[in-house]
Short mmCIF file of C-alpha atoms in Angstrom, two decimals:
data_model
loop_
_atom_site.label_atom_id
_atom_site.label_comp_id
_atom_site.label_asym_id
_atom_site.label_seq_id
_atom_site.Cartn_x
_atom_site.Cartn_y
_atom_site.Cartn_z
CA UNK A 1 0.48 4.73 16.92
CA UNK A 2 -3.07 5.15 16.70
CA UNK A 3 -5.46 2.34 16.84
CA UNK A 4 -2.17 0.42 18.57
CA UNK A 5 -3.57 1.89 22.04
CA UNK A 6 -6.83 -0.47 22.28
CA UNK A 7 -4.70 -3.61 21.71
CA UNK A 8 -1.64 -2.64 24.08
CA UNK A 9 1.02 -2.77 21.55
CA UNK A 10 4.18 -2.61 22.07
CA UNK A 11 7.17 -1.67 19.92
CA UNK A 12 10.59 -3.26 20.12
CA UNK A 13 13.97 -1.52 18.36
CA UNK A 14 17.28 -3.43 18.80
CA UNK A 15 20.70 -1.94 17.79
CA UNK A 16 23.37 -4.39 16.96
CA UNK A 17 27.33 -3.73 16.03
CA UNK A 18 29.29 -6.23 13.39
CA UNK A 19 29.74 -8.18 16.84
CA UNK A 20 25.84 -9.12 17.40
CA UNK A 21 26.37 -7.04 20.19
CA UNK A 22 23.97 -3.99 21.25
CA UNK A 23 21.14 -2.29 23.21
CA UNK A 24 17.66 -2.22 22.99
CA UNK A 25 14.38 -0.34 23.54
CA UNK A 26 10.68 -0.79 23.90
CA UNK A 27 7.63 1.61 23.96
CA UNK A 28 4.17 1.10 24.53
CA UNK A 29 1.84 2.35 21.82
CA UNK A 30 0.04 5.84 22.19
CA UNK A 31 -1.90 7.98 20.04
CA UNK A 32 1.68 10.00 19.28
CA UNK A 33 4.42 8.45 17.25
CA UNK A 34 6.52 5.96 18.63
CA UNK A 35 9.73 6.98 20.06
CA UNK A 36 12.13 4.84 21.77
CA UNK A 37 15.80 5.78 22.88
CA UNK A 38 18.71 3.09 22.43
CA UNK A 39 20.99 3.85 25.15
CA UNK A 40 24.98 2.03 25.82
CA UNK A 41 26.33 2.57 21.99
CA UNK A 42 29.74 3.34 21.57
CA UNK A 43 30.22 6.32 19.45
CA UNK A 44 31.77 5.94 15.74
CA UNK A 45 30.14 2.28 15.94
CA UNK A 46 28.20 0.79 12.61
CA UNK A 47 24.78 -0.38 14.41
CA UNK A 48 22.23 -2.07 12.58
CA UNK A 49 18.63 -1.44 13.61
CA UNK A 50 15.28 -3.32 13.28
CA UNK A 51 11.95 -2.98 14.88
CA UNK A 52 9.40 -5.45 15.94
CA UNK A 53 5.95 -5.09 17.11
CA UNK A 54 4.56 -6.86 19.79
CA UNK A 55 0.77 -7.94 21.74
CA UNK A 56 1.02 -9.87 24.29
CA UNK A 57 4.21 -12.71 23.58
CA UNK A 58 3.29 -12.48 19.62
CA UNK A 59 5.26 -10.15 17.20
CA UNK A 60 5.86 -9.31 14.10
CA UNK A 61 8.69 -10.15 11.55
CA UNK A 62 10.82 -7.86 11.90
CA UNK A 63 11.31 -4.46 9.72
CA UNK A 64 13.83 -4.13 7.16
CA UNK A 65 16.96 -3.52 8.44
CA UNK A 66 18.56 0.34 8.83
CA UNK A 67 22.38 1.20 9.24
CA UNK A 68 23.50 3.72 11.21
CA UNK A 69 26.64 5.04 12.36
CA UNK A 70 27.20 6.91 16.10
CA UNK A 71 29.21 9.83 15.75
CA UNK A 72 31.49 11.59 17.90
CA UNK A 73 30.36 11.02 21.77
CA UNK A 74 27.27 10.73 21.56
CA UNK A 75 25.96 7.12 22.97
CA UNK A 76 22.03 7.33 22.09
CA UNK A 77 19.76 6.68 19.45
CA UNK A 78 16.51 7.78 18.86
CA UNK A 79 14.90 4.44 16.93
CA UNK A 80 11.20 5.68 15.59
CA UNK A 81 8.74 3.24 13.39
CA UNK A 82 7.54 5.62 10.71
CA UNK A 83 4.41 7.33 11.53
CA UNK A 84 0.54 5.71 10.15
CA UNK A 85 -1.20 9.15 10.42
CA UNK A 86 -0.99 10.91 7.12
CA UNK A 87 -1.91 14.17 8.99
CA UNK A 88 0.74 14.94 10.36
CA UNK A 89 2.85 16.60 8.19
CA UNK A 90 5.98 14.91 8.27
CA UNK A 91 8.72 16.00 5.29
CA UNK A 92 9.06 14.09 2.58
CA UNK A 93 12.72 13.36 1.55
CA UNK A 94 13.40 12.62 -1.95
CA UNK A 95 16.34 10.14 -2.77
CA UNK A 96 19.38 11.17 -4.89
CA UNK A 97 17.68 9.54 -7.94
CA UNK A 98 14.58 11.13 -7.75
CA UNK A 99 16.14 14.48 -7.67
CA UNK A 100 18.74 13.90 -10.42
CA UNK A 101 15.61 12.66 -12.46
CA UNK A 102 14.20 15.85 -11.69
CA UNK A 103 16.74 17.89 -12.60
CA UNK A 104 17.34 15.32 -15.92
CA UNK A 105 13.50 16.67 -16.95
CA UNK A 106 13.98 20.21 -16.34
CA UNK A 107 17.26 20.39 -18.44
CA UNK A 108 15.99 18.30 -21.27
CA UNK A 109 12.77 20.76 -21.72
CA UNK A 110 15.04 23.80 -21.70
CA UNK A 111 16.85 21.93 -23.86
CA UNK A 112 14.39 21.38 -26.35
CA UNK A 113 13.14 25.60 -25.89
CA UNK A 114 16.02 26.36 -26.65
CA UNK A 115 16.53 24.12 -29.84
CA UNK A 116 12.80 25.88 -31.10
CA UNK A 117 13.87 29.11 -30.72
CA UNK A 118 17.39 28.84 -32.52
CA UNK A 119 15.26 27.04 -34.94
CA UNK A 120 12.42 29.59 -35.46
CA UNK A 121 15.44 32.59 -35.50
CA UNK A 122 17.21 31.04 -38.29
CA UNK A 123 13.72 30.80 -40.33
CA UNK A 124 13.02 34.31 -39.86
CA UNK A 125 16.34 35.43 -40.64
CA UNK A 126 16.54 33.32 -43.85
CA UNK A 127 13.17 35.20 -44.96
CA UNK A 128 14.58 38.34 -43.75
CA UNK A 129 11.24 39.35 -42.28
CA UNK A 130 10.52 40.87 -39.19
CA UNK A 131 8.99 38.82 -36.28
CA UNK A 132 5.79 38.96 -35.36
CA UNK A 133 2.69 37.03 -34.33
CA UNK A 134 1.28 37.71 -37.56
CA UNK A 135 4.77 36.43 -39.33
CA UNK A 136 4.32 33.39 -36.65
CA UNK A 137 1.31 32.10 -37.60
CA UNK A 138 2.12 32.85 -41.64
CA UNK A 139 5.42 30.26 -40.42
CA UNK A 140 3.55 27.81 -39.08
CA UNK A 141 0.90 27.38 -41.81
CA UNK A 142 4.03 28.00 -44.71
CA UNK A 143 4.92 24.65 -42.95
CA UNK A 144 1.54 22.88 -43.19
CA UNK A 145 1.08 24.21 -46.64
CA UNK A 146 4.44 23.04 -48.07
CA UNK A 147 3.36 19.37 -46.99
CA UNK A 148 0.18 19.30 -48.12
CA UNK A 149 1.56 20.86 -51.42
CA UNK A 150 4.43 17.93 -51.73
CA UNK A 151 1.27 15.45 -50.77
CA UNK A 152 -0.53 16.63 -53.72
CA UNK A 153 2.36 16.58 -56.18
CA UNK A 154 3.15 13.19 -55.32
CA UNK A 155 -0.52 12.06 -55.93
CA UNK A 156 -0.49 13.81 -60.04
CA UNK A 157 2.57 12.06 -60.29
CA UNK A 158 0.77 8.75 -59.88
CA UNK A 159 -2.26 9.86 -61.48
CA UNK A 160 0.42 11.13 -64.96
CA UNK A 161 1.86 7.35 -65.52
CA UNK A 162 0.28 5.75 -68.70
CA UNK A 163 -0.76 2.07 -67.60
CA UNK A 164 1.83 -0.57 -69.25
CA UNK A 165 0.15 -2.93 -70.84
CA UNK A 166 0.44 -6.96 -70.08
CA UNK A 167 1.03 -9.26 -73.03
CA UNK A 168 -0.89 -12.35 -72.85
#
């Protein structure tokens, strides 16, 4: 870990089964990412890992917790606290939520395409007209028109109503 080097860090992982029993590892901090192996699991074993970091006899709390499972025969783990350089190009890995919230956006706006062309079909086909851009942009100002035209009746509607006169 860079900048770790000057002040002799050291980094701490600890694997530990459902019986507080496990293994751990230590590495001391270089300008690379740090990578410790956790040798002596027992394959298809439910290990719990945290990380500490360490100068001198004073650490830090230690990381949130990670579960892991072993499978078949192997017996190591490779324990590595998540790199500081944002360089390096490491993948980003999206989380089942993020991609079904993805997927949620893309189907609602093809949704909504879809709803604006049956939409804009049925118009045309009601006028009987052929479409074109020309026809388009008569459509869309039809549509601004008509309001403006049901704005204005409204208002000489108002504007026809004898006053009603108040008896004293």
């Amino acid at each position: 870990m860079q900048g770790g080097v000057a002040f002799g860090v050291h980094f701490i992982a600890k694997a530990t089964d459902g019986n507080g029993e496990g293994s751990d590892c230590s590495v001391k901090s270089t300008n690379q990412d740090a990578v410790c192996l956790i040798e002596g699991l027992q394959f298809s074993t439910v290990y719990t890992i945290t990380a500490v970091a360490c100068i001198d006899a004073k650490c830090t709390v230690e990381s949130p917790t990670q579960t892991n499972v072993t499978l078949g025969e192997e017996t190591t783990t490779e324990a590595a606290l998540p790199p500081t350089d944002d360089n390096n190009n490491t993948p980003t890995v999206l989380s089942g939520g993020a991609i079904a919230g993805i997927v949620a956006g893309v189907a609602a706006g093809v949704f909504l395409i879809v709803i604006a062309l049956i939409f804009i079909c049925n118009k045309i086909k009601r006028d009987g007209k052929m479409f074109t851009a020309s026809y388009l942009h008569t459509f869309l100002l039809s549509e601004e028109e008509e309001e403006d035209e049901e704005e204005d009746e409204d208002e000489d509607e108002k504007e026809d109503e004898e006053p009603v006169p108040i008896a004293a």
